[in-house]
Amino acid sequence: MEARRMVSQPASQTRKSWVRRQQPDRSQLIRHAVQASFLLLNAWIGILFYRWVRSFEQGGSGMAQPVDARPAGVDGWLPIAGLMHTKFLFLTGHLPVIHPAALFLFLAFVAISLLLKRAFCSWLCPVGTLSEALWHLGQWIFGRTLRLPRWLDIPLRSLKYLLLGLFVVLIGSMSALALEQFMQTPYGLIVDVRMLNFFRFMSLTSAIVMVAIGLLSLGIQNFWCRYLCPYGALLGLVATLSPVKIRRETSACIACGKCARHCPSHLPVDKLVQIRSAECTACMECVAVCPAQDALQLALPAHRTSRQTPQWSGRQLHPATVAAVIALLFLSAVAWAHWTHHWQTELPRTVYQQLIPEANFLSHPGL
Ligand code: SF4
Ligand code: SF4
């Protein structure tokens, strides 16, 4: 889905007008700070949630008081519930009552994608952050990165869209009543606990798959995100509507190719005027390595004086602005959920007392 139009320019002409970048680029510093903050936030939520679950598991008949309230932010790890809730809201106009935070966080991440491409993947998602860290570790160990040949890369990339299609068809076939009833089943009520238990009591097959993905992530950049993540696929499709794009000023570009070589999504940034691809995660790595002043920017559309000389300057987004917009959308969604009293799942403690110790014995209502 890359921009179809390629623009070539006489290299001699561009090199004459080359101006070396004046200011050091801080985009990666800011992005990594946002990634680290969100990773820490998720780790904190994970610890609180684990303590909350354990308090019910250890309670027995004496039932100790839960040590913490359930951290509703854990619903952010339930994107399928977010998708189901979105359809439920669309059909009924009502907000969900079970795992409602999943809806608000899902909508926040969709809004981020609409405004800032797939920035969720490269700025927020803890899985994306870990995937990136594994790749850096692999580069440190092996000193190189493996790029799959095109004949293998393209069919593998379609896997995440197939997985997304499966979820969309399944959820698309459910009525509002079926969506509501699913969430009211014992499985739906504690689907968050089931998710935690998947990692705590992993089957041998699941463990082998996880280790395989981890090992592949060492050698292949963003293996999970590039090939398998249906959430990233969905956000990528939404992101194609974003007005913000990586844009190249052809008059300033010296055709050094650094941007394309450093792009984690392997996009031909040095050949395009703007990146429309659903694979672009707005990571700004290409911008960070570009040596020419104002040649490459994450920018809003701008008036173009001619097809050959688009003028993007003045419409670029500073990385701090990107971070601020992400934080604003995320916090607005959380505030909106609190304001409407739809952040926390309000269930009597006795329900959790009964269901959580039995969580591993609950089967999926559709099976
Ligand atoms: S390096 Fe540039 S083109 Fe590549 S994914 Fe990141 S922002 Fe998009
Ligand atoms: S890094 Fe890319 S945009 Fe920047 S000068 Fe080199 S080819 Fe042009």
PDB file of C-alpha atoms and ligand atoms in Angstrom, residues 248 252-260 269-270 286 289-292 295-296, ligand 2:
ATOM      1  CA  ARG A 248      10.073  13.562   1.993  1.00  0.00           C
ATOM      2  CA  ALA A 252      16.390  18.668   0.271  1.00  0.00           C
ATOM      3  CA  CYS A 253      16.946  14.910  -0.032  1.00  0.00           C
ATOM      4  CA  ILE A 254      20.430  13.770  -1.055  1.00  0.00           C
ATOM      5  CA  ALA A 255      19.302  10.239  -1.932  1.00  0.00           C
ATOM      6  CA  CYS A 256      21.632   8.627   0.605  1.00  0.00           C
ATOM      7  CA  GLY A 257      19.132   5.842   1.325  1.00  0.00           C
ATOM      8  CA  LYS A 258      19.721   5.877   5.107  1.00  0.00           C
ATOM      9  CA  CYS A 259      16.008   6.251   5.868  1.00  0.00           C
ATOM     10  CA  ALA A 260      15.091   3.108   3.939  1.00  0.00           C
ATOM     11  CA  VAL A 269      11.262   5.804   2.236  1.00  0.00           C
ATOM     12  CA  ASP A 270      14.013   7.197  -0.009  1.00  0.00           C
ATOM     13  CA  CYS A 286      13.853   7.326   9.330  1.00  0.00           C
ATOM     14  CA  VAL A 289      18.862   9.063  10.761  1.00  0.00           C
ATOM     15  CA  CYS A 290      18.256  11.460   7.881  1.00  0.00           C
ATOM     16  CA  PRO A 291      21.349  13.715   7.600  1.00  0.00           C
ATOM     17  CA  ALA A 292      19.771  16.429   5.439  1.00  0.00           C
ATOM     18  CA  ALA A 295      14.410  16.355   4.007  1.00  0.00           C
ATOM     19  CA  LEU A 296      12.204  14.000   5.982  1.00  0.00           C
TER      20      LEU A 296
HETATM   21  S1  SF4 B   2      17.841   9.699   4.750  1.00  0.00           S
HETATM   22 FE1  SF4 B   2      16.283   9.437   3.136  1.00  0.00          FE
HETATM   23  S2  SF4 B   2      15.191  11.396   3.036  1.00  0.00           S
HETATM   24 FE2  SF4 B   2      17.085  11.748   4.195  1.00  0.00          FE
HETATM   25  S3  SF4 B   2      18.520  12.458   2.648  1.00  0.00           S
HETATM   26 FE3  SF4 B   2      18.834  10.246   2.809  1.00  0.00          FE
HETATM   27  S4  SF4 B   2      17.462   9.375   1.247  1.00  0.00           S
HETATM   28 FE4  SF4 B   2      16.835  11.519   1.526  1.00  0.00          FE
END
